[in-house]
CSV table of N, CA and C in Angstrom, one decimal:
chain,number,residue,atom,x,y,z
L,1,UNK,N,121.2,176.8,49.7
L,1,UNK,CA,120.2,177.1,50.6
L,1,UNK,C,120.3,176.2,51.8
L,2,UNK,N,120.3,176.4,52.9
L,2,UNK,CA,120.4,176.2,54.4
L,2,UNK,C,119.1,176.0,54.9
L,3,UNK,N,118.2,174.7,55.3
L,3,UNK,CA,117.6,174.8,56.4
L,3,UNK,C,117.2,174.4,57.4
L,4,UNK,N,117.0,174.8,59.1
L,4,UNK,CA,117.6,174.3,59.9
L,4,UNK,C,116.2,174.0,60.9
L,5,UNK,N,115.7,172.8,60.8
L,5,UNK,CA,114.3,172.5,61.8
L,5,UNK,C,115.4,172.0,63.1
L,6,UNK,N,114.4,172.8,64.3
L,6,UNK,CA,114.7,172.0,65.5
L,6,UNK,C,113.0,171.8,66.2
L,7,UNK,N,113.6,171.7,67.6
L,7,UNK,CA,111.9,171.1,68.3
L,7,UNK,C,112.2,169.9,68.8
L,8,UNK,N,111.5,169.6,70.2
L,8,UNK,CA,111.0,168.1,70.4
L,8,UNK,C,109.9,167.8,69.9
L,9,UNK,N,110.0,166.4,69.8
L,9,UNK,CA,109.1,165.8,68.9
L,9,UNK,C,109.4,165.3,68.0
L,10,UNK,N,108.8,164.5,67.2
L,10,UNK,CA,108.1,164.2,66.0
L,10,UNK,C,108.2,165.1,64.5
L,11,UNK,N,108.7,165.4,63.3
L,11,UNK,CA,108.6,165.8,62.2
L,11,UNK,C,110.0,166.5,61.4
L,12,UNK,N,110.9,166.4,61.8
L,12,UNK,CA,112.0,166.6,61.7
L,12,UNK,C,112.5,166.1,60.8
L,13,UNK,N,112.8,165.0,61.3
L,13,UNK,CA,113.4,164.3,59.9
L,13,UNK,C,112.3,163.5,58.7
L,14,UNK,N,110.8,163.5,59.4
L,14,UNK,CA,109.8,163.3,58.2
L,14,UNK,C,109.8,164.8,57.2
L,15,UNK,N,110.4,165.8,57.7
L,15,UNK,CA,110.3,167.0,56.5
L,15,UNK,C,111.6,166.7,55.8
L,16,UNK,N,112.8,166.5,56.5
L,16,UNK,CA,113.4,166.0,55.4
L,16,UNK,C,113.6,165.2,54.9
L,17,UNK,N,113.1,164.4,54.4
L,17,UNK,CA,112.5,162.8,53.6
L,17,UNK,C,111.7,163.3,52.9
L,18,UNK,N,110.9,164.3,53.3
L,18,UNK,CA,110.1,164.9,52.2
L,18,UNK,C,110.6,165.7,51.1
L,19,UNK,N,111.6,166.3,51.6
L,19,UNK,CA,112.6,167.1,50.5
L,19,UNK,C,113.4,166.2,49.8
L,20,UNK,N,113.4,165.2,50.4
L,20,UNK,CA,114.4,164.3,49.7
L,20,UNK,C,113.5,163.7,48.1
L,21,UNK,N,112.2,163.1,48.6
L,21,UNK,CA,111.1,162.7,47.5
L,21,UNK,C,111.3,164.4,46.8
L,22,UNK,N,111.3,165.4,47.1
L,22,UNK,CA,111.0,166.3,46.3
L,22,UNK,C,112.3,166.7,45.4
L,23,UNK,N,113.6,166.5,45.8
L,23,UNK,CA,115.0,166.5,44.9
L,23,UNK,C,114.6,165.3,44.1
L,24,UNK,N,114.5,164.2,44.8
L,24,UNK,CA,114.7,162.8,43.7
L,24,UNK,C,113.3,163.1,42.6
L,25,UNK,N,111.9,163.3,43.0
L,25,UNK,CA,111.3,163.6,41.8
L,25,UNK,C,112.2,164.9,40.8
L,26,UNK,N,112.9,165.6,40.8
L,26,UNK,CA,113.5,166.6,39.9
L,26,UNK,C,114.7,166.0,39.0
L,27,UNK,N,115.0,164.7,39.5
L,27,UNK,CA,116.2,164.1,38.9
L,27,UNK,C,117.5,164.3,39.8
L,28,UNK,N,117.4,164.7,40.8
L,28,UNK,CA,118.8,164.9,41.9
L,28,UNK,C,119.4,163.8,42.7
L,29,UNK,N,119.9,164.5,43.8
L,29,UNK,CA,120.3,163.3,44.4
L,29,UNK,C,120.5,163.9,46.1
L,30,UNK,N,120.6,162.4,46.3
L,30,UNK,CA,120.4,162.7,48.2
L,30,UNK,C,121.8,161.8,49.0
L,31,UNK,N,122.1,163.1,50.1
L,31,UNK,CA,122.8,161.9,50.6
L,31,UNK,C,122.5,162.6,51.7
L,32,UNK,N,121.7,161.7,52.7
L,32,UNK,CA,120.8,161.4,54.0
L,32,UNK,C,122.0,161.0,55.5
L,33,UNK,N,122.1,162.1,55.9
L,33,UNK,CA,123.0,161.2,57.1
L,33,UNK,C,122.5,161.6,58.6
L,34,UNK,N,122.5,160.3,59.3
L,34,UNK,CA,121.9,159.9,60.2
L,34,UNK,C,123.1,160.5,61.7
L,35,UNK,N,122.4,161.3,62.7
L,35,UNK,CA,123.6,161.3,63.6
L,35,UNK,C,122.6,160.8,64.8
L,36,UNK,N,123.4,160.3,65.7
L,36,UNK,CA,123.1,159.9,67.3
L,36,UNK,C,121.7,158.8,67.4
L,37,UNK,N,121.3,158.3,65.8
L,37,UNK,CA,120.8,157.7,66.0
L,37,UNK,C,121.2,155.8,65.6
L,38,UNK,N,120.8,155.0,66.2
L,38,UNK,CA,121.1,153.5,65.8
L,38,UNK,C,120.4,152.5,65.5
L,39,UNK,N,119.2,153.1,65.7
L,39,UNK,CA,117.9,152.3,65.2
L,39,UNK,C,117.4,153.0,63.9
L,40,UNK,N,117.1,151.7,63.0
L,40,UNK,CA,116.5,152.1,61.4
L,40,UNK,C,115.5,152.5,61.5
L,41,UNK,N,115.0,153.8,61.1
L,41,UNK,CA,113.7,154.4,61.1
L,41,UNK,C,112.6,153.8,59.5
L,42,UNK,N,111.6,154.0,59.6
L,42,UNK,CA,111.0,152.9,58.7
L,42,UNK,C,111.4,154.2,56.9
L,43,UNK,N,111.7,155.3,57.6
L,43,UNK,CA,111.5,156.4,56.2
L,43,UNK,C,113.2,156.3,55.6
L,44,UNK,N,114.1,156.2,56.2
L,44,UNK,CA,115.5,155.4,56.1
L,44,UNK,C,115.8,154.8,55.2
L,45,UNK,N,114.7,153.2,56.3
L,45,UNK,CA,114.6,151.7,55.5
L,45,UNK,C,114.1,152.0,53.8
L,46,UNK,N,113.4,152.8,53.2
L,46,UNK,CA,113.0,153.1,51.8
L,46,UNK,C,114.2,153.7,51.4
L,47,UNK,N,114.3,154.7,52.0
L,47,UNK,CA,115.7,155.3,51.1
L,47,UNK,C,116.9,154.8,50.6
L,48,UNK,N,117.3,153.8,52.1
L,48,UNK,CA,118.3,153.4,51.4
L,48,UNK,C,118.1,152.2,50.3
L,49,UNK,N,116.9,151.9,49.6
L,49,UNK,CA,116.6,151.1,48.4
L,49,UNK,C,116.7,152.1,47.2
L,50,UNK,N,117.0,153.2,47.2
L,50,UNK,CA,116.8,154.1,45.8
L,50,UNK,C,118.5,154.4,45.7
L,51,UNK,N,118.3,154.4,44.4
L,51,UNK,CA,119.7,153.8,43.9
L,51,UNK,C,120.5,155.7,44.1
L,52,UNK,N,119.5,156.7,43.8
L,52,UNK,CA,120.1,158.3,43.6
L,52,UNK,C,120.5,158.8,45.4
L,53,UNK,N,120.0,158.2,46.4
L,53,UNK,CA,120.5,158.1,47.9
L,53,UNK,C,121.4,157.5,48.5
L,54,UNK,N,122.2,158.2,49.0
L,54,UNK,CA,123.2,157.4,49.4
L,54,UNK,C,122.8,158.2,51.3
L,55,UNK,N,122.8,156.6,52.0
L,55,UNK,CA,122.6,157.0,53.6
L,55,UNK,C,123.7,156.7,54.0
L,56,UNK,N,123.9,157.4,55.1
L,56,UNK,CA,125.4,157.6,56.3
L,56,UNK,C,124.5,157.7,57.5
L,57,UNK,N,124.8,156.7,58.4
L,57,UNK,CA,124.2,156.3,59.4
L,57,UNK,C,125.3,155.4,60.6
L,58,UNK,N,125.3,156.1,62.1
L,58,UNK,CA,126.0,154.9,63.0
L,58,UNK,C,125.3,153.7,62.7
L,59,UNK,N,125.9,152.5,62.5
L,59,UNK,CA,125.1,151.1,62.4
L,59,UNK,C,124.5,150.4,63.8
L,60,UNK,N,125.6,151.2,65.3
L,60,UNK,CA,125.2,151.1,66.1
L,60,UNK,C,124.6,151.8,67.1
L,61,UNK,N,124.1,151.5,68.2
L,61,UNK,CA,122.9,151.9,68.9
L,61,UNK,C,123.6,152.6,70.2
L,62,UNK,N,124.0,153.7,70.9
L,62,UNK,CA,124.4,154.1,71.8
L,62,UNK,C,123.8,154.4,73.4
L,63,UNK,N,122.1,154.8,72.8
L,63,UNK,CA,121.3,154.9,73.9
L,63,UNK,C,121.1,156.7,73.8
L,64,UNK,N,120.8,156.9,75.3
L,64,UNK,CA,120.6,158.6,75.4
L,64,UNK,C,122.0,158.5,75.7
L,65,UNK,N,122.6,159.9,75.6
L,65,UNK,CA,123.4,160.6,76.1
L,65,UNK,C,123.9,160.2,77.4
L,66,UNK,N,122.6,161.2,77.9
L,66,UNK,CA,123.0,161.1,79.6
L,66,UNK,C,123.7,159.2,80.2
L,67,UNK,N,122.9,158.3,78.7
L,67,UNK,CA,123.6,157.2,79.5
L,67,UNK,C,125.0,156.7,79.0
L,68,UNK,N,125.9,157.6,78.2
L,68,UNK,CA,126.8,156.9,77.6
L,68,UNK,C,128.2,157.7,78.5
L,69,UNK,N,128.8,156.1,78.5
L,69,UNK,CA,130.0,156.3,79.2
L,69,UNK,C,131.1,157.1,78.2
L,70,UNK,N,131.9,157.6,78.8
L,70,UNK,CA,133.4,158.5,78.2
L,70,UNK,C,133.9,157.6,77.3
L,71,UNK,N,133.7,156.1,77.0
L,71,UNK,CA,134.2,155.4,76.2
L,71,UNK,C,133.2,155.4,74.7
L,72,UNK,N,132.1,155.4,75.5
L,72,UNK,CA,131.0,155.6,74.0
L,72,UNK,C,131.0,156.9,73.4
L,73,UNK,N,131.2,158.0,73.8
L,73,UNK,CA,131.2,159.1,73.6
L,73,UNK,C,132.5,159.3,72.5
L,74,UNK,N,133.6,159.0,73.1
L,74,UNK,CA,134.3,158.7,72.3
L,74,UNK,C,134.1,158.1,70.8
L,75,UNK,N,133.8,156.6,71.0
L,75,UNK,CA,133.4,156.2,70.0
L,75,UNK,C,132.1,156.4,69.1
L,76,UNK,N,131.6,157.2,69.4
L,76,UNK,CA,130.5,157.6,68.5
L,76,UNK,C,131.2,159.2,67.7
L,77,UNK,N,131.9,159.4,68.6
L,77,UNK,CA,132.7,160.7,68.0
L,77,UNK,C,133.4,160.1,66.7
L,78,UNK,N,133.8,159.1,66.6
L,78,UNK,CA,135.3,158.6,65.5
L,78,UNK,C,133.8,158.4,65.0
L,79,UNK,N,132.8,157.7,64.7
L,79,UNK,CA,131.7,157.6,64.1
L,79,UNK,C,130.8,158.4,63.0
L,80,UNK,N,130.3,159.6,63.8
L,80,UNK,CA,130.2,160.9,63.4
L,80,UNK,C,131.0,161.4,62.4
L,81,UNK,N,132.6,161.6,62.8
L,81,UNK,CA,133.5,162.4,62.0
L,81,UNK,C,133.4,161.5,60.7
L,82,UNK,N,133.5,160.4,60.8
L,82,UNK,CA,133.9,159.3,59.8
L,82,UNK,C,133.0,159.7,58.4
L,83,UNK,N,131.4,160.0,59.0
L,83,UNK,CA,130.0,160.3,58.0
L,83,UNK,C,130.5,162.1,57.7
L,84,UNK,N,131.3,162.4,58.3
L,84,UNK,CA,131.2,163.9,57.9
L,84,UNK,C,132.5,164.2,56.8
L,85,UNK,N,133.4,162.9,56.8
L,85,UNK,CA,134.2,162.7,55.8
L,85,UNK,C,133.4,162.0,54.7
L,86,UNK,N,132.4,161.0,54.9
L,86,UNK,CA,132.4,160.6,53.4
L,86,UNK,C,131.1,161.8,52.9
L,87,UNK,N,130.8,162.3,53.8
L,87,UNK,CA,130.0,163.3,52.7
L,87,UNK,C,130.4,164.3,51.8
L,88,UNK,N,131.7,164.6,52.6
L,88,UNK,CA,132.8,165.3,51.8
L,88,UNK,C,133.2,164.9,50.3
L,89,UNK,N,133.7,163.3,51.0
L,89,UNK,CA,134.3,162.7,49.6
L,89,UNK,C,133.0,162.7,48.6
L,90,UNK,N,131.8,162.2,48.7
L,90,UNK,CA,130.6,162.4,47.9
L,90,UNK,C,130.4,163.2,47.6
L,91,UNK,N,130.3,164.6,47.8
L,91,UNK,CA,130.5,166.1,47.4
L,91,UNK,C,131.5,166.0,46.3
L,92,UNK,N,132.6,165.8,46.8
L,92,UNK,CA,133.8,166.1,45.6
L,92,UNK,C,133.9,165.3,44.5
L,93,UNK,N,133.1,163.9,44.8
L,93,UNK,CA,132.8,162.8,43.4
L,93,UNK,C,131.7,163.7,42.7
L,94,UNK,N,130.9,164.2,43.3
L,94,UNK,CA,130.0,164.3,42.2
L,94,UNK,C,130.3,165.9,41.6
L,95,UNK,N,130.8,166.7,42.7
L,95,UNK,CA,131.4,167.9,41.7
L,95,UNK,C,132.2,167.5,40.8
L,96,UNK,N,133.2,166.2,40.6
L,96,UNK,CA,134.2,166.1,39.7
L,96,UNK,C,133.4,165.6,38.0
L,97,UNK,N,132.2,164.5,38.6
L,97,UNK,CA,131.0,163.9,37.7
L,97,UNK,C,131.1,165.4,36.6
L,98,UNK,N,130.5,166.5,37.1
L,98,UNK,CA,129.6,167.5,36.9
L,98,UNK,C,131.0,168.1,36.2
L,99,UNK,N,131.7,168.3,36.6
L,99,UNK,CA,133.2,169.0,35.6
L,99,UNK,C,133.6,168.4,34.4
L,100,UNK,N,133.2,167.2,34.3
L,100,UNK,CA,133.5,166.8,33.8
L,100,UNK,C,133.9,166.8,32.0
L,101,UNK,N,135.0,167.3,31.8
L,101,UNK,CA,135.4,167.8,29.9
L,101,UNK,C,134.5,166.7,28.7
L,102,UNK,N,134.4,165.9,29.2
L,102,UNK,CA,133.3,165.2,28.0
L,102,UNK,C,131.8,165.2,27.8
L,103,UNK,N,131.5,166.5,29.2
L,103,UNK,CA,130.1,166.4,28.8
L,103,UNK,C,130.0,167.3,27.7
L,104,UNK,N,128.3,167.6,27.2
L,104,UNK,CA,128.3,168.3,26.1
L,104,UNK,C,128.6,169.4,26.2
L,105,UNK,N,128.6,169.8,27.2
L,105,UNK,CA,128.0,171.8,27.8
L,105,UNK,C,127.6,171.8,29.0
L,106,UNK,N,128.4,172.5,30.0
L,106,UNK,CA,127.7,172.9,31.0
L,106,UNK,C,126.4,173.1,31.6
L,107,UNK,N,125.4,173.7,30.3
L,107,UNK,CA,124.1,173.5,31.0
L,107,UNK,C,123.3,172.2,30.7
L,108,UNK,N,123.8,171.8,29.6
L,108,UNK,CA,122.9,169.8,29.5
L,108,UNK,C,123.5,169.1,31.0
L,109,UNK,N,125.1,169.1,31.2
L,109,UNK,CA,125.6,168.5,32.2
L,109,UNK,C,124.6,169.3,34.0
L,110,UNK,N,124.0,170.4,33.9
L,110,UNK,CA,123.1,171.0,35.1
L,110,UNK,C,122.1,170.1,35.1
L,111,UNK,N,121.6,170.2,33.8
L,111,UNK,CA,120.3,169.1,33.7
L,111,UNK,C,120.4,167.5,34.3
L,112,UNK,N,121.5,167.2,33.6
L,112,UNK,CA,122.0,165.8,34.4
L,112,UNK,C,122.3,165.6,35.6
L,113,UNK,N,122.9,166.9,36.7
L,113,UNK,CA,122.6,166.5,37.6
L,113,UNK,C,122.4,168.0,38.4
L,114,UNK,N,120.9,168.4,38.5
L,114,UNK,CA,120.4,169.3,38.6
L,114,UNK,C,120.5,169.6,40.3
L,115,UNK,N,120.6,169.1,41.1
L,115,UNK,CA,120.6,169.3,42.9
L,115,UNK,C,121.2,168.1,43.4
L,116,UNK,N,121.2,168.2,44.4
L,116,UNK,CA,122.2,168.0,45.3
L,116,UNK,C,121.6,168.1,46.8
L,117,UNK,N,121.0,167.8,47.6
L,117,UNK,CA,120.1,167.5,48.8
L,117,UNK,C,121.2,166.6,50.1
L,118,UNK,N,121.9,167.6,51.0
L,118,UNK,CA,122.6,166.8,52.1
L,118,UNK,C,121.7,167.0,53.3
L,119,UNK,N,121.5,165.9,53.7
L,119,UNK,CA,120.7,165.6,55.2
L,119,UNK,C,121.6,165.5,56.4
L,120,UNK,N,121.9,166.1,57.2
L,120,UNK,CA,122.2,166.2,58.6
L,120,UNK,C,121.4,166.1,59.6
L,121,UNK,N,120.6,164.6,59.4
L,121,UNK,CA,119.5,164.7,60.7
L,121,UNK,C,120.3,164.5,62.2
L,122,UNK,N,120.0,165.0,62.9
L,122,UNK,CA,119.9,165.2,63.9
L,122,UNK,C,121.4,166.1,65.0
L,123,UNK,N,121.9,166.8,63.4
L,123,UNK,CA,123.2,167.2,63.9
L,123,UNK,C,123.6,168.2,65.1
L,124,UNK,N,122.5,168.8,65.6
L,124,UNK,CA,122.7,170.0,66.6
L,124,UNK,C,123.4,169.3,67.6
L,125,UNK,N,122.7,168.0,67.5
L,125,UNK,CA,123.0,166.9,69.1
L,125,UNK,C,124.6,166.9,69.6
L,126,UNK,N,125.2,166.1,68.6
L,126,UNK,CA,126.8,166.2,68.2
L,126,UNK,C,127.1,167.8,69.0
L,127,UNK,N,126.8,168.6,67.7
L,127,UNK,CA,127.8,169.9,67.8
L,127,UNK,C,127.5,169.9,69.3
L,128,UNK,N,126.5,170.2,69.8
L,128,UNK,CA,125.5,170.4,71.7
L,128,UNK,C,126.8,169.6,72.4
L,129,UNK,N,126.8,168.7,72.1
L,129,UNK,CA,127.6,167.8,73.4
L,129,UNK,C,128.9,167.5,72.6
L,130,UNK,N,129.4,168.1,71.8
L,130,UNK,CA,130.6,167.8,71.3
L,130,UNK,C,131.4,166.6,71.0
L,131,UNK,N,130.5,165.7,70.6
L,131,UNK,CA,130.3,164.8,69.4
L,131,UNK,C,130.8,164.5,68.0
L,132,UNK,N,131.4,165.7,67.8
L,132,UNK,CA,132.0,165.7,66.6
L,132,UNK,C,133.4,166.4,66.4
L,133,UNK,N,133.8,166.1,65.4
L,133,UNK,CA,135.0,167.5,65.4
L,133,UNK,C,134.4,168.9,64.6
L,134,UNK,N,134.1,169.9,65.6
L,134,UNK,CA,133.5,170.9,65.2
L,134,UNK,C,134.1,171.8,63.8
L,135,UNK,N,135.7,171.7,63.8
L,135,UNK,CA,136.2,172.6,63.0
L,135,UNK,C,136.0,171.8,61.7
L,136,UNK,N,136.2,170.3,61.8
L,136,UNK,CA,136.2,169.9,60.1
L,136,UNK,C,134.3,169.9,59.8
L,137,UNK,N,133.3,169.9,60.7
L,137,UNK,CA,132.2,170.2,60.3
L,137,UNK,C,132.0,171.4,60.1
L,138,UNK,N,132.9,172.5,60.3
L,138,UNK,CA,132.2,173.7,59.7
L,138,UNK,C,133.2,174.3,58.3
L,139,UNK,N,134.4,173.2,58.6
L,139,UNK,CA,135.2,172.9,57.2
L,139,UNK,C,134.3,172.3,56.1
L,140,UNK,N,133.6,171.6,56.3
L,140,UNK,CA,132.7,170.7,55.5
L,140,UNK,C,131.7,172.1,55.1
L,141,UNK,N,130.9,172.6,56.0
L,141,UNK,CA,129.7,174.0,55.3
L,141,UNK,C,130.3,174.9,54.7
L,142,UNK,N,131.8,175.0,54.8
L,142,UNK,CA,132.0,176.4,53.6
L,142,UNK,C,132.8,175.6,52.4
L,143,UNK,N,133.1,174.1,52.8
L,143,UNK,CA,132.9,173.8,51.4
L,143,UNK,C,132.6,173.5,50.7
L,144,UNK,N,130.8,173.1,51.0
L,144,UNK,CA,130.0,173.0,49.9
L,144,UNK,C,129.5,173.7,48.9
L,145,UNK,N,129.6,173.3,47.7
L,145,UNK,CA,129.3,174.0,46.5
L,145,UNK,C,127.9,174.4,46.5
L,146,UNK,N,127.7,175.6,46.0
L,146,UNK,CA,126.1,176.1,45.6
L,146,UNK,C,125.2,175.4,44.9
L,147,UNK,N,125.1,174.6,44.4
L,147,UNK,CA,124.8,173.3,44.1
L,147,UNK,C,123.6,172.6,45.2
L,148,UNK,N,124.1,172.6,46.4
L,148,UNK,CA,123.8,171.9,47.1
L,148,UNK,C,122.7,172.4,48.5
L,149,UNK,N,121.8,172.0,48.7
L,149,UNK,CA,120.8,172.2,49.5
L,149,UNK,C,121.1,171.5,51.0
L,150,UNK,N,121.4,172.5,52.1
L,150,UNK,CA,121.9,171.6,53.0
L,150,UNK,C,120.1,171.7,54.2
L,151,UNK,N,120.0,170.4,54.9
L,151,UNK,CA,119.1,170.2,56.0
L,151,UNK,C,119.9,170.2,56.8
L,152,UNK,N,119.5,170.4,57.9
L,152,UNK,CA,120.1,170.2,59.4
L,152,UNK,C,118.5,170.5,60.2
């Protein structure tokens, strides 16, 4: 399932934080990733304390757009891509977890890890101003397994 909030404003990424409490209450797991932003939001700062989240976030702070020079732009690009590889690699660890020949049965091993919750806050930005590498991000959406609940 796919779902895609836009809007200025406020609530965006508080609805997905809320999906995120609503995977982790079911026993799942989250992995929260942050784009074009460099400042820790205070709903973040909690997440990244729970051990079933894993956040992907620039560590640094760029500014608006309109103020970033061709060298920052740049480097928030190698940035971006970098979070859009390890969410890959984290996809493919925990599909391998879930294959895994020693569990008991396929459906006890669903129970153990029942969802799968990826966060792409604030991704339109990227794709909009070309921010990222478009083709391995849309490399990345057909390869995610059904499994997985994407935000954007």
């Amino acid at each position: 399932m796919i779902h895609l909030y836009s809007g200025d404003g406020k609530g965006k990424t508080s609805i997905a934080v809320g999906m995120s409490v609503r995977i982790l209450g079911a026993g799942g797991r989250v992995i929260f990733a942050q784009f074009m932003k460099g400042n820790e939001s205070s709903e973040v700062k909690v997440l990244k304390e729970l051990p079933q989240v894993r956040v992907l976030k620039v560590e640094k702070e760029f500014g608006f757009y309109q103020n970033m020079t061709e060298e920052d732009k740049a480097e928030i690009t190698q940035y971006h891509n970098a979070i859009l590889y390890e969410i890959m690699e984290c996809v493919r660890n925990i599909e391998k977890e879930q294959m895994n020949p020693e569990s008991a049965g396929a459906l006890e091993q669903e129970r153990k890890n029942p969802e799968l919750l990826v966060v792409l806050d604030e991704i339109t930005y990227p794709c909009r101003w070309q921010l990222i590498d478009e083709e391995f991000f849309r490399r990345l959406l057909d390869e995610l397994p059904d499994c997985v609940e994407l935000v954007m």
